């Protein structure tokens, strides 16, 4: 009797895993309603390869954002109460990939900072030329929930840099779920880590059976954000069932034929950007232009130690809010 096969995830363990397991099995089943009979009837699901004669767009824009907590803080209210807060820096940028010229360049980047807290009395913190305006959060403002509050301003920054960089006919790829960016035209969400299992066992077997350069049929997810979705496998040495598989999204407001066209376009566009294991610990899902953009954006955030020291001095001498 032989035991189960064992695979080592190609990703560096410090980044988690490309497919996150749970106690419920290979992945936690999602409660989302799934409409599988969109591109093909569910009973006929099969791997789909590139459409003959279809070319990638001349210009592809890849968008990403990074965030960092510069310091944790506490407020002392006049009534004796105290509220936690975080001073955070975040940045968003766009890489413009000209596929005709074979060139990639930074098309725009912006940096934001903020003091995130539920404190009713907190004021802007000023550290020389660096400012942390207050972003008041709702609820009780537990410290563990404050990092998630940075996502809203970061997403808004990503939308701003995307709008500024777009040209007619380009394809915009957002690193992560689309969320509130579904209104952007010709835009794809790129999810490289699979947390939930949306499909039943038979359809999941189609996904894990994909060969590099193939995709699943398009299906519709009935989650809060909703939308058309599909899986594709990037170039990778076959091994673990989910190796090199990413999930794509596009707006639910599109007619199904446009979603299918975007799925076909993603299959002839994204594999060329796949990273290599010897260069990137999250290969192949962490696309080469995205990896470079992340490094650039983290540099724009500034030196974390210097900012922490400046925040400490600013709050110590009472310059916050001046």
PDB file of C-alpha atoms in Angstrom:
ATOM      1  CA  UNK A   1       0.000   0.000   0.000  1.00  0.00           C
ATOM      2  CA  UNK A   2       1.452   3.348  -1.026  1.00  0.00           C
ATOM      3  CA  UNK A   3       0.923   6.606   0.845  1.00  0.00           C
ATOM      4  CA  UNK A   4      -0.108   9.982  -0.556  1.00  0.00           C
ATOM      5  CA  UNK A   5       2.328  11.851  -2.787  1.00  0.00           C
ATOM      6  CA  UNK A   6       4.135  14.726  -1.127  1.00  0.00           C
ATOM      7  CA  UNK A   7       5.052  17.985  -2.854  1.00  0.00           C
ATOM      8  CA  UNK A   8       7.178  20.878  -1.666  1.00  0.00           C
ATOM      9  CA  UNK A   9       5.682  24.271  -2.490  1.00  0.00           C
ATOM     10  CA  UNK A  10       8.089  26.252  -4.645  1.00  0.00           C
ATOM     11  CA  UNK A  11       7.434  29.445  -2.698  1.00  0.00           C
ATOM     12  CA  UNK A  12       9.751  30.568   0.091  1.00  0.00           C
ATOM     13  CA  UNK A  13       7.934  29.631   3.355  1.00  0.00           C
ATOM     14  CA  UNK A  14       8.213  33.234   4.593  1.00  0.00           C
ATOM     15  CA  UNK A  15       5.632  34.181   1.928  1.00  0.00           C
ATOM     16  CA  UNK A  16       3.113  31.522   2.973  1.00  0.00           C
ATOM     17  CA  UNK A  17       2.000  29.042   0.319  1.00  0.00           C
ATOM     18  CA  UNK A  18       0.654  29.452  -3.190  1.00  0.00           C
ATOM     19  CA  UNK A  19      -2.364  27.353  -2.201  1.00  0.00           C
ATOM     20  CA  UNK A  20      -3.336  27.688   1.453  1.00  0.00           C
ATOM     21  CA  UNK A  21      -4.534  24.495   3.078  1.00  0.00           C
ATOM     22  CA  UNK A  22      -6.975  24.267   5.955  1.00  0.00           C
ATOM     23  CA  UNK A  23      -8.172  21.652   8.393  1.00  0.00           C
ATOM     24  CA  UNK A  24     -11.160  21.057   6.114  1.00  0.00           C
ATOM     25  CA  UNK A  25      -9.118  19.538   3.324  1.00  0.00           C
ATOM     26  CA  UNK A  26      -6.934  20.844   0.472  1.00  0.00           C
ATOM     27  CA  UNK A  27      -8.669  24.216   0.870  1.00  0.00           C
ATOM     28  CA  UNK A  28     -11.597  25.597   2.815  1.00  0.00           C
ATOM     29  CA  UNK A  29     -14.744  25.197   0.683  1.00  0.00           C
ATOM     30  CA  UNK A  30     -16.353  28.546  -0.096  1.00  0.00           C
ATOM     31  CA  UNK A  31     -20.047  29.146   0.548  1.00  0.00           C
ATOM     32  CA  UNK A  32     -20.243  31.383  -2.542  1.00  0.00           C
ATOM     33  CA  UNK A  33     -22.777  30.451  -5.190  1.00  0.00           C
ATOM     34  CA  UNK A  34     -21.028  29.426  -8.418  1.00  0.00           C
ATOM     35  CA  UNK A  35     -22.531  29.535 -11.903  1.00  0.00           C
ATOM     36  CA  UNK A  36     -20.366  27.138 -13.890  1.00  0.00           C
ATOM     37  CA  UNK A  37     -22.468  26.944 -17.081  1.00  0.00           C
ATOM     38  CA  UNK A  38     -21.153  30.189 -18.576  1.00  0.00           C
ATOM     39  CA  UNK A  39     -18.650  29.328 -21.280  1.00  0.00           C
ATOM     40  CA  UNK A  40     -19.258  25.573 -21.309  1.00  0.00           C
ATOM     41  CA  UNK A  41     -21.893  23.417 -19.606  1.00  0.00           C
ATOM     42  CA  UNK A  42     -20.490  22.112 -16.329  1.00  0.00           C
ATOM     43  CA  UNK A  43     -20.745  18.530 -17.602  1.00  0.00           C
ATOM     44  CA  UNK A  44     -18.464  19.461 -20.529  1.00  0.00           C
ATOM     45  CA  UNK A  45     -15.797  21.365 -18.597  1.00  0.00           C
ATOM     46  CA  UNK A  46     -12.318  20.875 -20.040  1.00  0.00           C
ATOM     47  CA  UNK A  47      -9.003  22.670 -20.351  1.00  0.00           C
ATOM     48  CA  UNK A  48      -8.957  25.508 -22.917  1.00  0.00           C
ATOM     49  CA  UNK A  49      -5.818  26.474 -24.814  1.00  0.00           C
ATOM     50  CA  UNK A  50      -4.896  29.720 -26.618  1.00  0.00           C
ATOM     51  CA  UNK A  51      -7.259  30.804 -29.399  1.00  0.00           C
ATOM     52  CA  UNK A  52      -5.666  30.509 -32.829  1.00  0.00           C
ATOM     53  CA  UNK A  53      -4.473  33.850 -34.202  1.00  0.00           C
ATOM     54  CA  UNK A  54      -5.126  35.818 -30.988  1.00  0.00           C
ATOM     55  CA  UNK A  55      -2.375  38.327 -30.125  1.00  0.00           C
ATOM     56  CA  UNK A  56      -1.552  39.971 -26.833  1.00  0.00           C
ATOM     57  CA  UNK A  57      -2.327  43.716 -26.672  1.00  0.00           C
ATOM     58  CA  UNK A  58       0.455  46.119 -27.626  1.00  0.00           C
ATOM     59  CA  UNK A  59       0.462  47.667 -24.146  1.00  0.00           C
ATOM     60  CA  UNK A  60      -0.113  45.962 -20.792  1.00  0.00           C
ATOM     61  CA  UNK A  61      -0.267  47.926 -17.540  1.00  0.00           C
ATOM     62  CA  UNK A  62       0.428  46.076 -14.305  1.00  0.00           C
ATOM     63  CA  UNK A  63      -0.644  47.741 -11.049  1.00  0.00           C
ATOM     64  CA  UNK A  64       0.405  46.937  -7.515  1.00  0.00           C
ATOM     65  CA  UNK A  65       0.569  48.511  -4.101  1.00  0.00           C
ATOM     66  CA  UNK A  66       2.638  47.992  -0.961  1.00  0.00           C
ATOM     67  CA  UNK A  67       2.069  49.031   2.631  1.00  0.00           C
ATOM     68  CA  UNK A  68       4.117  49.112   5.794  1.00  0.00           C
ATOM     69  CA  UNK A  69       3.441  49.879   9.442  1.00  0.00           C
ATOM     70  CA  UNK A  70       5.987  52.475  10.540  1.00  0.00           C
ATOM     71  CA  UNK A  71       4.932  52.516  14.198  1.00  0.00           C
ATOM     72  CA  UNK A  72       2.211  51.439  16.608  1.00  0.00           C
ATOM     73  CA  UNK A  73       0.860  54.229  18.795  1.00  0.00           C
ATOM     74  CA  UNK A  74      -1.574  54.769  21.660  1.00  0.00           C
ATOM     75  CA  UNK A  75      -3.628  57.831  22.524  1.00  0.00           C
ATOM     76  CA  UNK A  76      -4.424  59.161  25.985  1.00  0.00           C
ATOM     77  CA  UNK A  77      -7.892  60.722  25.977  1.00  0.00           C
ATOM     78  CA  UNK A  78      -9.023  63.405  28.409  1.00  0.00           C
ATOM     79  CA  UNK A  79     -11.570  61.039  29.944  1.00  0.00           C
ATOM     80  CA  UNK A  80      -8.859  58.491  30.718  1.00  0.00           C
ATOM     81  CA  UNK A  81      -9.640  56.210  27.800  1.00  0.00           C
ATOM     82  CA  UNK A  82      -6.938  55.027  25.392  1.00  0.00           C
ATOM     83  CA  UNK A  83      -7.047  53.996  21.747  1.00  0.00           C
ATOM     84  CA  UNK A  84      -4.462  52.106  19.698  1.00  0.00           C
ATOM     85  CA  UNK A  85      -3.310  53.370  16.324  1.00  0.00           C
ATOM     86  CA  UNK A  86      -0.830  52.646  13.565  1.00  0.00           C
ATOM     87  CA  UNK A  87       1.257  55.059  11.546  1.00  0.00           C
ATOM     88  CA  UNK A  88       1.393  53.484   8.096  1.00  0.00           C
ATOM     89  CA  UNK A  89       3.037  54.260   4.761  1.00  0.00           C
ATOM     90  CA  UNK A  90       1.690  52.912   1.487  1.00  0.00           C
ATOM     91  CA  UNK A  91       2.461  53.331  -2.195  1.00  0.00           C
ATOM     92  CA  UNK A  92       0.931  52.361  -5.532  1.00  0.00           C
ATOM     93  CA  UNK A  93       2.485  52.225  -8.961  1.00  0.00           C
ATOM     94  CA  UNK A  94       2.005  51.165 -12.574  1.00  0.00           C
ATOM     95  CA  UNK A  95       4.457  49.380 -14.857  1.00  0.00           C
ATOM     96  CA  UNK A  96       3.871  50.013 -18.570  1.00  0.00           C
ATOM     97  CA  UNK A  97       4.909  47.011 -20.662  1.00  0.00           C
ATOM     98  CA  UNK A  98       5.255  47.826 -24.361  1.00  0.00           C
ATOM     99  CA  UNK A  99       5.158  44.375 -25.927  1.00  0.00           C
ATOM    100  CA  UNK A 100       5.989  45.680 -29.408  1.00  0.00           C
ATOM    101  CA  UNK A 101       9.251  47.232 -28.192  1.00  0.00           C
ATOM    102  CA  UNK A 102       9.895  44.628 -25.530  1.00  0.00           C
ATOM    103  CA  UNK A 103      10.326  47.367 -22.930  1.00  0.00           C
ATOM    104  CA  UNK A 104       8.909  47.989 -19.459  1.00  0.00           C
ATOM    105  CA  UNK A 105       8.991  51.266 -17.547  1.00  0.00           C
ATOM    106  CA  UNK A 106       7.481  52.834 -14.458  1.00  0.00           C
ATOM    107  CA  UNK A 107       4.477  54.835 -15.682  1.00  0.00           C
ATOM    108  CA  UNK A 108       3.570  56.412 -12.364  1.00  0.00           C
ATOM    109  CA  UNK A 109       3.767  56.014  -8.605  1.00  0.00           C
ATOM    110  CA  UNK A 110       2.312  57.762  -5.579  1.00  0.00           C
ATOM    111  CA  UNK A 111       3.006  57.520  -1.854  1.00  0.00           C
ATOM    112  CA  UNK A 112       0.497  58.027   0.954  1.00  0.00           C
ATOM    113  CA  UNK A 113       0.751  57.941   4.725  1.00  0.00           C
ATOM    114  CA  UNK A 114      -1.734  57.987   7.546  1.00  0.00           C
ATOM    115  CA  UNK A 115      -2.443  57.603  11.229  1.00  0.00           C
ATOM    116  CA  UNK A 116      -5.175  54.970  11.509  1.00  0.00           C
ATOM    117  CA  UNK A 117      -7.095  54.992  14.790  1.00  0.00           C
ATOM    118  CA  UNK A 118     -10.573  55.126  16.311  1.00  0.00           C
ATOM    119  CA  UNK A 119      -9.481  57.896  18.660  1.00  0.00           C
ATOM    120  CA  UNK A 120     -11.869  60.877  18.447  1.00  0.00           C
ATOM    121  CA  UNK A 121      -9.141  63.318  19.448  1.00  0.00           C
ATOM    122  CA  UNK A 122      -6.165  62.128  17.386  1.00  0.00           C
ATOM    123  CA  UNK A 123      -4.548  64.742  15.152  1.00  0.00           C
ATOM    124  CA  UNK A 124      -2.158  64.677  12.220  1.00  0.00           C
ATOM    125  CA  UNK A 125       1.419  63.773  13.102  1.00  0.00           C
ATOM    126  CA  UNK A 126       4.087  65.917  11.463  1.00  0.00           C
ATOM    127  CA  UNK A 127       7.664  64.646  11.198  1.00  0.00           C
ATOM    128  CA  UNK A 128       9.545  67.382   9.365  1.00  0.00           C
ATOM    129  CA  UNK A 129       8.362  67.189   5.750  1.00  0.00           C
ATOM    130  CA  UNK A 130       6.533  63.902   6.320  1.00  0.00           C
ATOM    131  CA  UNK A 131       2.906  64.008   7.444  1.00  0.00           C
ATOM    132  CA  UNK A 132       0.607  61.301   8.734  1.00  0.00           C
ATOM    133  CA  UNK A 133      -2.966  62.623   8.360  1.00  0.00           C
ATOM    134  CA  UNK A 134      -5.619  60.979  10.514  1.00  0.00           C
ATOM    135  CA  UNK A 135      -7.761  58.222   9.007  1.00  0.00           C
ATOM    136  CA  UNK A 136     -10.493  57.685  11.571  1.00  0.00           C
ATOM    137  CA  UNK A 137     -11.711  54.076  11.677  1.00  0.00           C
ATOM    138  CA  UNK A 138     -15.077  52.893  12.910  1.00  0.00           C
ATOM    139  CA  UNK A 139     -15.899  50.497  15.703  1.00  0.00           C
ATOM    140  CA  UNK A 140     -13.748  49.990  18.755  1.00  0.00           C
ATOM    141  CA  UNK A 141     -10.543  50.168  16.712  1.00  0.00           C
ATOM    142  CA  UNK A 142      -8.742  47.069  18.006  1.00  0.00           C
ATOM    143  CA  UNK A 143      -5.062  47.097  17.123  1.00  0.00           C
ATOM    144  CA  UNK A 144      -5.312  43.768  15.274  1.00  0.00           C
ATOM    145  CA  UNK A 145      -7.902  45.205  12.865  1.00  0.00           C
ATOM    146  CA  UNK A 146      -6.137  48.465  12.055  1.00  0.00           C
ATOM    147  CA  UNK A 147      -3.787  47.139   9.309  1.00  0.00           C
ATOM    148  CA  UNK A 148      -6.849  46.195   7.220  1.00  0.00           C
ATOM    149  CA  UNK A 149      -7.978  49.839   7.331  1.00  0.00           C
ATOM    150  CA  UNK A 150      -4.997  50.782   5.155  1.00  0.00           C
ATOM    151  CA  UNK A 151      -6.435  48.813   2.205  1.00  0.00           C
ATOM    152  CA  UNK A 152      -9.097  51.421   1.354  1.00  0.00           C
ATOM    153  CA  UNK A 153      -6.709  54.382   0.881  1.00  0.00           C
ATOM    154  CA  UNK A 154      -4.236  52.085  -0.888  1.00  0.00           C
ATOM    155  CA  UNK A 155      -6.887  50.918  -3.348  1.00  0.00           C
ATOM    156  CA  UNK A 156      -7.868  54.543  -4.024  1.00  0.00           C
ATOM    157  CA  UNK A 157      -4.216  55.312  -4.745  1.00  0.00           C
ATOM    158  CA  UNK A 158      -4.018  52.362  -7.159  1.00  0.00           C
ATOM    159  CA  UNK A 159      -7.097  53.631  -9.010  1.00  0.00           C
ATOM    160  CA  UNK A 160      -5.570  57.120  -9.255  1.00  0.00           C
ATOM    161  CA  UNK A 161      -2.255  55.945 -10.719  1.00  0.00           C
ATOM    162  CA  UNK A 162      -4.101  53.564 -13.079  1.00  0.00           C
ATOM    163  CA  UNK A 163      -6.326  56.326 -14.461  1.00  0.00           C
ATOM    164  CA  UNK A 164      -3.330  58.589 -15.041  1.00  0.00           C
ATOM    165  CA  UNK A 165      -1.405  55.945 -17.008  1.00  0.00           C
ATOM    166  CA  UNK A 166      -4.081  54.466 -19.277  1.00  0.00           C
ATOM    167  CA  UNK A 167      -4.247  54.734 -23.058  1.00  0.00           C
ATOM    168  CA  UNK A 168      -6.811  53.394 -25.535  1.00  0.00           C
ATOM    169  CA  UNK A 169      -6.568  49.661 -26.184  1.00  0.00           C
ATOM    170  CA  UNK A 170      -4.349  48.755 -23.240  1.00  0.00           C
ATOM    171  CA  UNK A 171      -4.975  45.922 -20.788  1.00  0.00           C
ATOM    172  CA  UNK A 172      -4.817  46.700 -17.068  1.00  0.00           C
ATOM    173  CA  UNK A 173      -3.838  43.897 -14.675  1.00  0.00           C
ATOM    174  CA  UNK A 174      -4.341  44.540 -10.950  1.00  0.00           C
ATOM    175  CA  UNK A 175      -2.316  42.440  -8.529  1.00  0.00           C
ATOM    176  CA  UNK A 176      -5.027  41.015  -6.270  1.00  0.00           C
ATOM    177  CA  UNK A 177      -8.835  41.001  -6.327  1.00  0.00           C
ATOM    178  CA  UNK A 178     -10.561  43.819  -8.199  1.00  0.00           C
ATOM    179  CA  UNK A 179     -12.736  44.856  -5.230  1.00  0.00           C
ATOM    180  CA  UNK A 180     -13.831  48.463  -5.851  1.00  0.00           C
ATOM    181  CA  UNK A 181     -11.889  48.710  -9.125  1.00  0.00           C
ATOM    182  CA  UNK A 182     -14.471  46.776 -11.148  1.00  0.00           C
ATOM    183  CA  UNK A 183     -15.563  49.918 -12.979  1.00  0.00           C
ATOM    184  CA  UNK A 184     -12.199  50.228 -14.757  1.00  0.00           C
ATOM    185  CA  UNK A 185     -12.415  49.139 -18.431  1.00  0.00           C
ATOM    186  CA  UNK A 186     -10.378  46.194 -19.806  1.00  0.00           C
ATOM    187  CA  UNK A 187      -9.199  45.366 -16.298  1.00  0.00           C
ATOM    188  CA  UNK A 188      -8.266  42.005 -14.802  1.00  0.00           C
ATOM    189  CA  UNK A 189      -7.791  41.002 -11.180  1.00  0.00           C
ATOM    190  CA  UNK A 190      -4.839  38.660 -10.673  1.00  0.00           C
ATOM    191  CA  UNK A 191      -5.027  36.432  -7.577  1.00  0.00           C
ATOM    192  CA  UNK A 192      -1.838  34.446  -7.085  1.00  0.00           C
ATOM    193  CA  UNK A 193      -2.643  32.798  -3.739  1.00  0.00           C
ATOM    194  CA  UNK A 194      -5.673  30.497  -3.583  1.00  0.00           C
ATOM    195  CA  UNK A 195      -7.361  30.665  -0.166  1.00  0.00           C
ATOM    196  CA  UNK A 196     -10.766  29.115  -0.962  1.00  0.00           C
ATOM    197  CA  UNK A 197     -12.083  26.266  -3.052  1.00  0.00           C
ATOM    198  CA  UNK A 198     -14.966  27.626  -5.113  1.00  0.00           C
ATOM    199  CA  UNK A 199     -15.607  24.629  -7.380  1.00  0.00           C
ATOM    200  CA  UNK A 200     -16.838  21.123  -6.653  1.00  0.00           C
ATOM    201  CA  UNK A 201     -14.447  18.189  -6.799  1.00  0.00           C
ATOM    202  CA  UNK A 202     -15.105  17.325 -10.452  1.00  0.00           C
ATOM    203  CA  UNK A 203     -14.558  20.885 -11.711  1.00  0.00           C
ATOM    204  CA  UNK A 204     -11.563  21.333  -9.407  1.00  0.00           C
ATOM    205  CA  UNK A 205     -10.019  18.287 -11.083  1.00  0.00           C
ATOM    206  CA  UNK A 206     -10.210  20.157 -14.405  1.00  0.00           C
ATOM    207  CA  UNK A 207      -8.311  23.073 -12.820  1.00  0.00           C
ATOM    208  CA  UNK A 208      -5.574  20.960 -11.236  1.00  0.00           C
ATOM    209  CA  UNK A 209      -5.268  19.037 -14.507  1.00  0.00           C
ATOM    210  CA  UNK A 210      -4.434  22.154 -16.533  1.00  0.00           C
ATOM    211  CA  UNK A 211      -1.158  22.116 -18.392  1.00  0.00           C
ATOM    212  CA  UNK A 212       1.006  25.259 -18.580  1.00  0.00           C
ATOM    213  CA  UNK A 213      -0.620  27.716 -20.977  1.00  0.00           C
ATOM    214  CA  UNK A 214      -4.148  26.377 -20.461  1.00  0.00           C
ATOM    215  CA  UNK A 215      -7.120  27.849 -18.606  1.00  0.00           C
ATOM    216  CA  UNK A 216     -10.409  26.693 -17.165  1.00  0.00           C
ATOM    217  CA  UNK A 217     -13.763  27.769 -18.603  1.00  0.00           C
ATOM    218  CA  UNK A 218     -15.174  31.051 -17.270  1.00  0.00           C
ATOM    219  CA  UNK A 219     -17.543  30.813 -14.304  1.00  0.00           C
ATOM    220  CA  UNK A 220     -19.437  33.355 -12.224  1.00  0.00           C
ATOM    221  CA  UNK A 221     -18.857  33.857  -8.509  1.00  0.00           C
ATOM    222  CA  UNK A 222     -21.728  34.976  -6.318  1.00  0.00           C
ATOM    223  CA  UNK A 223     -19.558  36.569  -3.629  1.00  0.00           C
ATOM    224  CA  UNK A 224     -20.129  40.033  -2.156  1.00  0.00           C
ATOM    225  CA  UNK A 225     -17.953  41.512  -4.904  1.00  0.00           C
ATOM    226  CA  UNK A 226     -19.142  39.014  -7.522  1.00  0.00           C
ATOM    227  CA  UNK A 227     -17.726  38.760 -11.005  1.00  0.00           C
ATOM    228  CA  UNK A 228     -16.550  36.497 -13.793  1.00  0.00           C
ATOM    229  CA  UNK A 229     -13.600  34.289 -12.935  1.00  0.00           C
ATOM    230  CA  UNK A 230     -11.337  31.581 -14.362  1.00  0.00           C
ATOM    231  CA  UNK A 231      -8.105  29.760 -13.528  1.00  0.00           C
ATOM    232  CA  UNK A 232      -4.979  29.473 -15.652  1.00  0.00           C
ATOM    233  CA  UNK A 233      -1.659  27.725 -15.202  1.00  0.00           C
ATOM    234  CA  UNK A 234       1.515  29.683 -15.838  1.00  0.00           C
ATOM    235  CA  UNK A 235       4.717  28.081 -17.203  1.00  0.00           C
ATOM    236  CA  UNK A 236       5.958  25.784 -14.438  1.00  0.00           C
ATOM    237  CA  UNK A 237       7.525  22.381 -14.027  1.00  0.00           C
ATOM    238  CA  UNK A 238       4.496  20.209 -13.310  1.00  0.00           C
ATOM    239  CA  UNK A 239       4.401  18.814  -9.811  1.00  0.00           C
ATOM    240  CA  UNK A 240       2.020  19.848  -7.031  1.00  0.00           C
ATOM    241  CA  UNK A 241      -1.631  20.060  -8.208  1.00  0.00           C
ATOM    242  CA  UNK A 242      -1.866  23.842  -7.743  1.00  0.00           C
ATOM    243  CA  UNK A 243       1.652  24.755  -8.855  1.00  0.00           C
ATOM    244  CA  UNK A 244       1.609  27.828 -11.099  1.00  0.00           C
ATOM    245  CA  UNK A 245      -2.177  28.233 -10.991  1.00  0.00           C
ATOM    246  CA  UNK A 246      -3.675  31.707 -10.604  1.00  0.00           C
ATOM    247  CA  UNK A 247      -7.272  32.878 -10.523  1.00  0.00           C
ATOM    248  CA  UNK A 248      -8.389  35.766 -12.714  1.00  0.00           C
ATOM    249  CA  UNK A 249     -11.341  38.132 -12.304  1.00  0.00           C
ATOM    250  CA  UNK A 250     -13.172  40.672 -14.439  1.00  0.00           C
ATOM    251  CA  UNK A 251     -16.201  42.846 -13.825  1.00  0.00           C
ATOM    252  CA  UNK A 252     -19.601  41.233 -13.351  1.00  0.00           C
ATOM    253  CA  UNK A 253     -21.073  44.128 -15.340  1.00  0.00           C
ATOM    254  CA  UNK A 254     -19.541  42.771 -18.555  1.00  0.00           C
ATOM    255  CA  UNK A 255     -21.613  40.505 -20.800  1.00  0.00           C
ATOM    256  CA  UNK A 256     -20.374  36.896 -20.711  1.00  0.00           C
ATOM    257  CA  UNK A 257     -18.912  37.046 -24.227  1.00  0.00           C
ATOM    258  CA  UNK A 258     -16.652  39.956 -23.192  1.00  0.00           C
ATOM    259  CA  UNK A 259     -15.543  38.082 -20.075  1.00  0.00           C
ATOM    260  CA  UNK A 260     -14.649  35.067 -22.240  1.00  0.00           C
ATOM    261  CA  UNK A 261     -12.713  37.335 -24.616  1.00  0.00           C
ATOM    262  CA  UNK A 262     -10.729  38.731 -21.661  1.00  0.00           C
ATOM    263  CA  UNK A 263     -10.057  35.185 -20.456  1.00  0.00           C
ATOM    264  CA  UNK A 264      -8.642  34.320 -23.885  1.00  0.00           C
ATOM    265  CA  UNK A 265      -6.566  37.517 -23.844  1.00  0.00           C
ATOM    266  CA  UNK A 266      -5.138  36.730 -20.409  1.00  0.00           C
ATOM    267  CA  UNK A 267      -3.937  33.348 -21.657  1.00  0.00           C
ATOM    268  CA  UNK A 268      -1.837  34.838 -24.475  1.00  0.00           C
ATOM    269  CA  UNK A 269      -0.561  37.725 -22.307  1.00  0.00           C
ATOM    270  CA  UNK A 270       0.295  36.698 -18.745  1.00  0.00           C
ATOM    271  CA  UNK A 271       2.509  33.612 -19.253  1.00  0.00           C
ATOM    272  CA  UNK A 272       5.236  35.778 -20.817  1.00  0.00           C
ATOM    273  CA  UNK A 273       5.553  37.671 -17.493  1.00  0.00           C
ATOM    274  CA  UNK A 274       5.921  34.570 -15.288  1.00  0.00           C
ATOM    275  CA  UNK A 275       8.915  34.605 -12.945  1.00  0.00           C
ATOM    276  CA  UNK A 276      11.558  31.901 -12.522  1.00  0.00           C
ATOM    277  CA  UNK A 277      12.209  30.024  -9.242  1.00  0.00           C
ATOM    278  CA  UNK A 278      15.898  30.906  -9.173  1.00  0.00           C
ATOM    279  CA  UNK A 279      15.041  34.618  -9.299  1.00  0.00           C
ATOM    280  CA  UNK A 280      11.850  34.879  -7.248  1.00  0.00           C
ATOM    281  CA  UNK A 281      10.749  32.862  -4.189  1.00  0.00           C
ATOM    282  CA  UNK A 282       7.094  33.199  -5.316  1.00  0.00           C
ATOM    283  CA  UNK A 283       7.628  31.952  -8.869  1.00  0.00           C
ATOM    284  CA  UNK A 284       5.949  31.691 -11.262  1.00  0.00           C
ATOM    285  CA  UNK A 285       2.916  33.555  -9.880  1.00  0.00           C
ATOM    286  CA  UNK A 286       4.771  36.719  -8.838  1.00  0.00           C
ATOM    287  CA  UNK A 287       5.035  38.292 -12.291  1.00  0.00           C
ATOM    288  CA  UNK A 288       8.419  39.765 -13.214  1.00  0.00           C
ATOM    289  CA  UNK A 289       7.176  43.372 -13.715  1.00  0.00           C
ATOM    290  CA  UNK A 290       5.229  43.191 -10.429  1.00  0.00           C
ATOM    291  CA  UNK A 291       8.309  41.993  -8.522  1.00  0.00           C
ATOM    292  CA  UNK A 292      10.321  44.926  -9.860  1.00  0.00           C
ATOM    293  CA  UNK A 293       7.513  47.348  -9.079  1.00  0.00           C
ATOM    294  CA  UNK A 294       7.259  46.096  -5.489  1.00  0.00           C
ATOM    295  CA  UNK A 295      10.967  46.736  -4.941  1.00  0.00           C
ATOM    296  CA  UNK A 296      10.668  50.238  -6.373  1.00  0.00           C
ATOM    297  CA  UNK A 297       7.620  51.091  -4.284  1.00  0.00           C
ATOM    298  CA  UNK A 298       9.191  49.848  -1.052  1.00  0.00           C
ATOM    299  CA  UNK A 299      12.117  52.143  -1.758  1.00  0.00           C
ATOM    300  CA  UNK A 300       9.731  55.080  -2.161  1.00  0.00           C
ATOM    301  CA  UNK A 301       8.281  54.453   1.304  1.00  0.00           C
ATOM    302  CA  UNK A 302      11.508  55.684   2.864  1.00  0.00           C
ATOM    303  CA  UNK A 303      13.728  54.253   5.566  1.00  0.00           C
ATOM    304  CA  UNK A 304      11.541  52.507   8.148  1.00  0.00           C
ATOM    305  CA  UNK A 305      14.015  53.060  11.003  1.00  0.00           C
ATOM    306  CA  UNK A 306      14.341  56.767  10.327  1.00  0.00           C
ATOM    307  CA  UNK A 307      10.588  57.206  10.121  1.00  0.00           C
ATOM    308  CA  UNK A 308      10.082  55.292  13.356  1.00  0.00           C
ATOM    309  CA  UNK A 309      12.636  57.520  15.072  1.00  0.00           C
ATOM    310  CA  UNK A 310      11.015  60.655  13.633  1.00  0.00           C
ATOM    311  CA  UNK A 311       7.573  59.526  14.802  1.00  0.00           C
ATOM    312  CA  UNK A 312       8.939  58.844  18.276  1.00  0.00           C
ATOM    313  CA  UNK A 313      10.522  62.299  18.472  1.00  0.00           C
ATOM    314  CA  UNK A 314       7.429  64.043  17.041  1.00  0.00           C
ATOM    315  CA  UNK A 315       5.081  62.509  19.612  1.00  0.00           C
ATOM    316  CA  UNK A 316       7.599  63.020  22.428  1.00  0.00           C
ATOM    317  CA  UNK A 317       8.042  66.752  21.884  1.00  0.00           C
ATOM    318  CA  UNK A 318       4.369  67.310  21.128  1.00  0.00           C
ATOM    319  CA  UNK A 319       4.612  68.338  17.474  1.00  0.00           C
ATOM    320  CA  UNK A 320       1.764  66.040  16.461  1.00  0.00           C
ATOM    321  CA  UNK A 321      -1.028  68.021  14.890  1.00  0.00           C
ATOM    322  CA  UNK A 322       1.032  71.192  14.408  1.00  0.00           C
TER     323      UNK A 322
END
